[in-house]
Amino acid sequence: MYSEAPSPIHTSGLPSPASAVSAALPPSRSSTTSPIPTAPPRFDASRMVIPSAAYAPQSPVHHPNPMASHMPVFPSRPPSVLQHLMRPDSITREMIFYRIKVLLTDSLPQWAGNTDGKLAIQHLTQLMVNTVIGHGRGGYLGPQGLSKVSNIFMCIGHEGARHYMCLAAASQWGDIIVFLKGELREKDGKDPMHDAEMMDMVQAGFDKKALQAYNKIKEGMSTKGRH
């Protein structure tokens, strides 16, 4: 289903780890509904796709994979450069890698501004690519896996009054599968889609979890180097 051409990753010059906690989450599905407007101007909406509709109904159709808690539904706008990639058999590992790398670069601006950060994004992207492909092969994204790369996106979720930013994908059933979830943040019940300060907070929460995931990658590489 996916072509397995390798994507070169360089491991030199990486920063020392701050912590070692994995942030990739198991499959999940949505359960609530509320409208989501256009994202604040500072986000590049053509690359970081924020859902235009909100949260799924309380009684969704039952499918074999487990349900996600409080996740927004599938967003509407894919980047124009990737709109032609519609058939599952046309999607390669490189296409998934490019899509995720673009999303993470936009969502982790402090990383993208220096060489070490760019290398970290490369490693984190590779981890997320493997996770997405693994979920596709496991049937969590539907019987045909990932139907198009624009089904991978960044979005805002919530648990009660607390919100988070995450990297996720839509299955062929319309469910949301979360791959990298930021820390939960809350500010006087504000919605990050309507409050710029709250958006900064959930972005910082995503940055923190991304760093934890990257530090775990570095630990794994160090362990392999000692054997």
Short mmCIF file of C-alpha atoms in Angstrom, two decimals:
data_model
loop_
_atom_site.label_atom_id
_atom_site.label_comp_id
_atom_site.label_asym_id
_atom_site.label_seq_id
_atom_site.Cartn_x
_atom_site.Cartn_y
_atom_site.Cartn_z
CA MET A 1 0.00 0.00 0.00
CA TYR A 2 2.85 2.40 0.76
CA SER A 3 6.11 2.59 -1.20
CA GLU A 4 9.08 2.10 1.11
CA ALA A 5 11.76 4.39 -0.41
CA PRO A 6 14.15 5.49 2.38
CA SER A 7 14.39 9.09 3.60
CA PRO A 8 17.93 9.95 4.77
CA ILE A 9 18.22 11.20 8.35
CA HIS A 10 21.40 12.76 9.76
CA THR A 11 22.02 12.33 13.46
CA SER A 12 24.99 14.64 14.12
CA GLY A 13 24.80 17.88 16.10
CA LEU A 14 21.68 16.98 18.07
CA PRO A 15 20.91 18.84 21.35
CA SER A 16 21.15 16.99 24.68
CA PRO A 17 17.84 15.54 25.97
CA ALA A 18 15.69 17.36 28.48
CA SER A 19 13.32 14.49 29.18
CA ALA A 20 12.32 11.17 27.71
CA VAL A 21 8.58 10.76 27.43
CA SER A 22 6.83 9.47 24.35
CA ALA A 23 4.03 11.58 22.96
CA ALA A 24 2.64 9.34 20.24
CA LEU A 25 -0.87 8.27 21.29
CA PRO A 26 -2.99 5.18 20.53
CA PRO A 27 -5.85 5.47 18.04
CA SER A 28 -8.78 7.56 19.17
CA ARG A 29 -12.13 8.86 17.89
CA SER A 30 -14.27 11.93 18.33
CA SER A 31 -17.35 12.44 20.54
CA THR A 32 -18.49 16.12 20.88
CA THR A 33 -19.56 19.01 18.61
CA SER A 34 -18.93 22.82 18.48
CA PRO A 35 -18.12 25.17 15.58
CA ILE A 36 -14.49 26.12 14.87
CA PRO A 37 -13.79 29.40 12.98
CA THR A 38 -10.79 30.32 10.86
CA ALA A 39 -7.45 30.18 12.69
CA PRO A 40 -5.66 33.41 13.84
CA PRO A 41 -3.79 35.31 11.09
CA ARG A 42 -0.32 34.29 12.28
CA PHE A 43 -0.91 30.68 11.20
CA ASP A 44 -0.31 29.72 7.55
CA ALA A 45 -3.76 28.23 6.88
CA SER A 46 -2.61 26.69 3.61
CA ARG A 47 -0.21 24.44 5.53
CA MET A 48 -1.48 24.12 9.09
CA VAL A 49 -5.05 22.97 8.57
CA ILE A 50 -7.43 23.90 11.38
CA PRO A 51 -10.82 22.15 11.27
CA SER A 52 -13.66 24.27 9.88
CA ALA A 53 -16.32 22.17 11.56
CA ALA A 54 -16.23 21.07 15.09
CA TYR A 55 -16.79 18.04 17.20
CA ALA A 56 -18.51 14.79 16.31
CA PRO A 57 -22.00 13.86 17.57
CA GLN A 58 -22.59 12.22 20.94
CA SER A 59 -23.68 8.87 19.42
CA PRO A 60 -21.34 8.09 16.51
CA VAL A 61 -21.57 5.01 14.33
CA HIS A 62 -19.67 2.11 15.88
CA HIS A 63 -16.55 0.87 14.09
CA PRO A 64 -13.91 -1.71 15.02
CA ASN A 65 -11.35 0.83 16.23
CA PRO A 66 -11.66 2.56 19.64
CA MET A 67 -13.24 6.02 20.04
CA ALA A 68 -11.38 9.30 20.49
CA SER A 69 -12.38 11.60 23.33
CA HIS A 70 -13.35 15.17 22.47
CA MET A 71 -11.67 15.47 19.10
CA PRO A 72 -12.59 17.85 16.26
CA VAL A 73 -13.84 16.39 13.03
CA PHE A 74 -11.86 16.18 9.82
CA PRO A 75 -10.69 19.60 8.54
CA SER A 76 -11.69 20.92 5.14
CA ARG A 77 -8.67 22.50 3.41
CA PRO A 78 -5.66 20.55 2.14
CA PRO A 79 -2.64 22.39 0.72
CA SER A 80 -3.03 22.89 -3.03
CA VAL A 81 0.36 21.30 -3.73
CA LEU A 82 -0.94 17.96 -2.45
CA GLN A 83 -4.51 17.97 -3.76
CA HIS A 84 -3.74 15.58 -6.61
CA LEU A 85 -2.67 12.75 -4.28
CA MET A 86 -6.07 11.11 -3.98
CA ARG A 87 -5.58 7.36 -4.54
CA PRO A 88 -4.16 5.21 -1.69
CA ASP A 89 -1.92 3.29 -4.10
CA SER A 90 -0.29 6.56 -5.22
CA ILE A 91 0.86 7.58 -1.72
CA THR A 92 4.52 6.98 -0.93
CA ARG A 93 6.49 7.25 2.30
CA GLU A 94 8.16 10.38 0.90
CA MET A 95 4.78 12.07 0.39
CA ILE A 96 3.75 11.31 3.96
CA PHE A 97 7.15 12.48 5.21
CA TYR A 98 6.88 15.79 3.34
CA ARG A 99 3.33 16.41 4.58
CA ILE A 100 4.20 15.79 8.23
CA LYS A 101 7.46 17.72 8.02
CA VAL A 102 5.62 20.79 6.67
CA LEU A 103 3.03 20.59 9.46
CA LEU A 104 5.64 20.17 12.21
CA THR A 105 7.82 22.95 10.81
CA ASP A 106 4.86 25.35 10.90
CA SER A 107 3.80 24.19 14.36
CA LEU A 108 7.30 24.28 15.91
CA PRO A 109 8.65 27.65 14.71
CA GLN A 110 11.39 27.83 17.36
CA TRP A 111 12.76 24.50 16.15
CA ALA A 112 12.74 25.51 12.49
CA GLY A 113 14.94 28.56 13.12
CA ASN A 114 18.20 26.70 13.80
CA THR A 115 20.16 23.74 12.45
CA ASP A 116 19.74 21.48 15.48
CA GLY A 117 16.01 22.15 15.52
CA LYS A 118 15.69 21.28 11.84
CA LEU A 119 17.47 17.98 12.45
CA ALA A 120 15.13 17.32 15.37
CA ILE A 121 12.13 17.92 13.10
CA GLN A 122 13.60 15.41 10.63
CA HIS A 123 13.81 12.72 13.32
CA LEU A 124 10.40 13.51 14.78
CA THR A 125 8.87 13.47 11.31
CA GLN A 126 10.34 10.01 10.64
CA LEU A 127 8.80 8.74 13.89
CA MET A 128 5.41 10.13 12.92
CA VAL A 129 5.67 8.66 9.40
CA ASN A 130 6.29 5.21 10.88
CA THR A 131 3.36 5.71 13.26
CA VAL A 132 0.97 6.76 10.49
CA ILE A 133 1.99 3.86 8.24
CA GLY A 134 1.70 1.44 11.15
CA HIS A 135 -1.83 2.62 11.89
CA GLY A 136 -2.72 2.31 8.21
CA ARG A 137 -1.45 -1.25 8.01
CA GLY A 138 -3.28 -2.06 11.23
CA GLY A 139 -6.60 -0.98 9.73
CA TYR A 140 -7.14 2.01 12.02
CA LEU A 141 -7.38 4.44 9.08
CA GLY A 142 -9.89 2.32 7.18
CA PRO A 143 -9.81 -0.74 4.93
CA GLN A 144 -7.51 0.99 2.41
CA GLY A 145 -5.32 2.86 4.89
CA LEU A 146 -4.54 6.55 4.33
CA SER A 147 -6.66 7.69 1.37
CA LYS A 148 -4.80 10.99 0.79
CA VAL A 149 -1.98 12.85 2.50
CA SER A 150 -4.18 15.88 3.19
CA ASN A 151 -6.01 13.66 5.70
CA ILE A 152 -3.01 14.30 7.97
CA PHE A 153 -3.34 17.68 9.69
CA MET A 154 -2.83 19.81 12.79
CA CYS A 155 -5.91 20.58 14.86
CA ILE A 156 -7.20 21.70 18.25
CA GLY A 157 -8.90 19.27 20.60
CA HIS A 158 -10.35 19.67 24.08
CA GLU A 159 -11.05 17.72 27.24
CA GLY A 160 -13.66 19.65 29.14
CA ALA A 161 -12.46 23.27 29.44
CA ARG A 162 -8.84 22.36 28.65
CA HIS A 163 -7.51 22.43 25.08
CA TYR A 164 -4.54 20.97 23.23
CA MET A 165 -2.92 21.04 19.81
CA CYS A 166 -2.24 17.75 18.05
CA LEU A 167 -1.02 16.06 14.89
CA ALA A 168 -3.80 13.76 13.70
CA ALA A 169 -5.33 12.03 10.70
CA ALA A 170 -8.85 11.28 9.51
CA SER A 171 -9.78 7.67 8.88
CA GLN A 172 -11.97 6.61 5.97
CA TRP A 173 -14.86 6.47 8.44
CA GLY A 174 -14.36 10.12 9.41
CA ASP A 175 -12.87 9.34 12.81
CA ILE A 176 -9.87 11.28 14.12
CA ILE A 177 -6.70 9.37 15.02
CA VAL A 178 -4.24 11.35 17.19
CA PHE A 179 -0.52 10.70 16.70
CA LEU A 180 1.12 13.48 18.73
CA LYS A 181 -0.88 15.34 21.38
CA GLY A 182 0.26 18.49 23.15
CA GLU A 183 -0.17 19.25 26.83
CA LEU A 184 -3.62 20.30 28.01
CA ARG A 185 -3.89 24.05 28.64
CA GLU A 186 -6.67 26.22 30.12
CA LYS A 187 -7.21 29.96 30.60
CA ASP A 188 -10.53 31.15 32.07
CA GLY A 189 -12.49 28.80 29.83
CA LYS A 190 -11.13 30.48 26.67
CA ASP A 191 -11.19 28.69 23.32
CA PRO A 192 -7.84 28.92 21.47
CA MET A 193 -9.72 29.36 18.20
CA HIS A 194 -11.07 32.65 19.59
CA ASP A 195 -8.22 33.75 21.85
CA ALA A 196 -4.67 34.43 20.59
CA GLU A 197 -3.06 34.02 24.02
CA MET A 198 -4.75 30.67 24.48
CA MET A 199 -3.56 29.59 21.02
CA ASP A 200 0.01 30.44 22.07
CA MET A 201 -0.48 28.33 25.19
CA VAL A 202 -1.65 25.20 23.34
CA GLN A 203 1.15 25.67 20.81
CA ALA A 204 3.66 25.76 23.68
CA GLY A 205 2.06 22.60 25.05
CA PHE A 206 2.53 20.88 21.70
CA ASP A 207 6.15 22.06 21.58
CA LYS A 208 6.80 20.49 25.00
CA LYS A 209 5.37 17.09 24.05
CA ALA A 210 7.21 17.15 20.72
CA LEU A 211 10.48 17.73 22.60
CA GLN A 212 9.74 14.81 24.91
CA ALA A 213 9.10 12.56 21.90
CA TYR A 214 12.34 13.71 20.27
CA ASN A 215 14.35 13.10 23.44
CA LYS A 216 13.07 9.52 23.50
CA ILE A 217 14.25 9.13 19.89
CA LYS A 218 17.73 10.31 20.93
CA GLU A 219 17.80 7.87 23.84
CA GLY A 220 17.00 5.05 21.44
CA MET A 221 19.80 6.10 19.11
CA SER A 222 22.26 6.30 22.02
CA THR A 223 21.28 2.81 23.17
CA LYS A 224 21.85 1.38 19.69
CA GLY A 225 25.23 3.12 19.50
CA ARG A 226 26.41 1.36 22.68
CA HIS A 227 25.66 -2.11 21.30
#
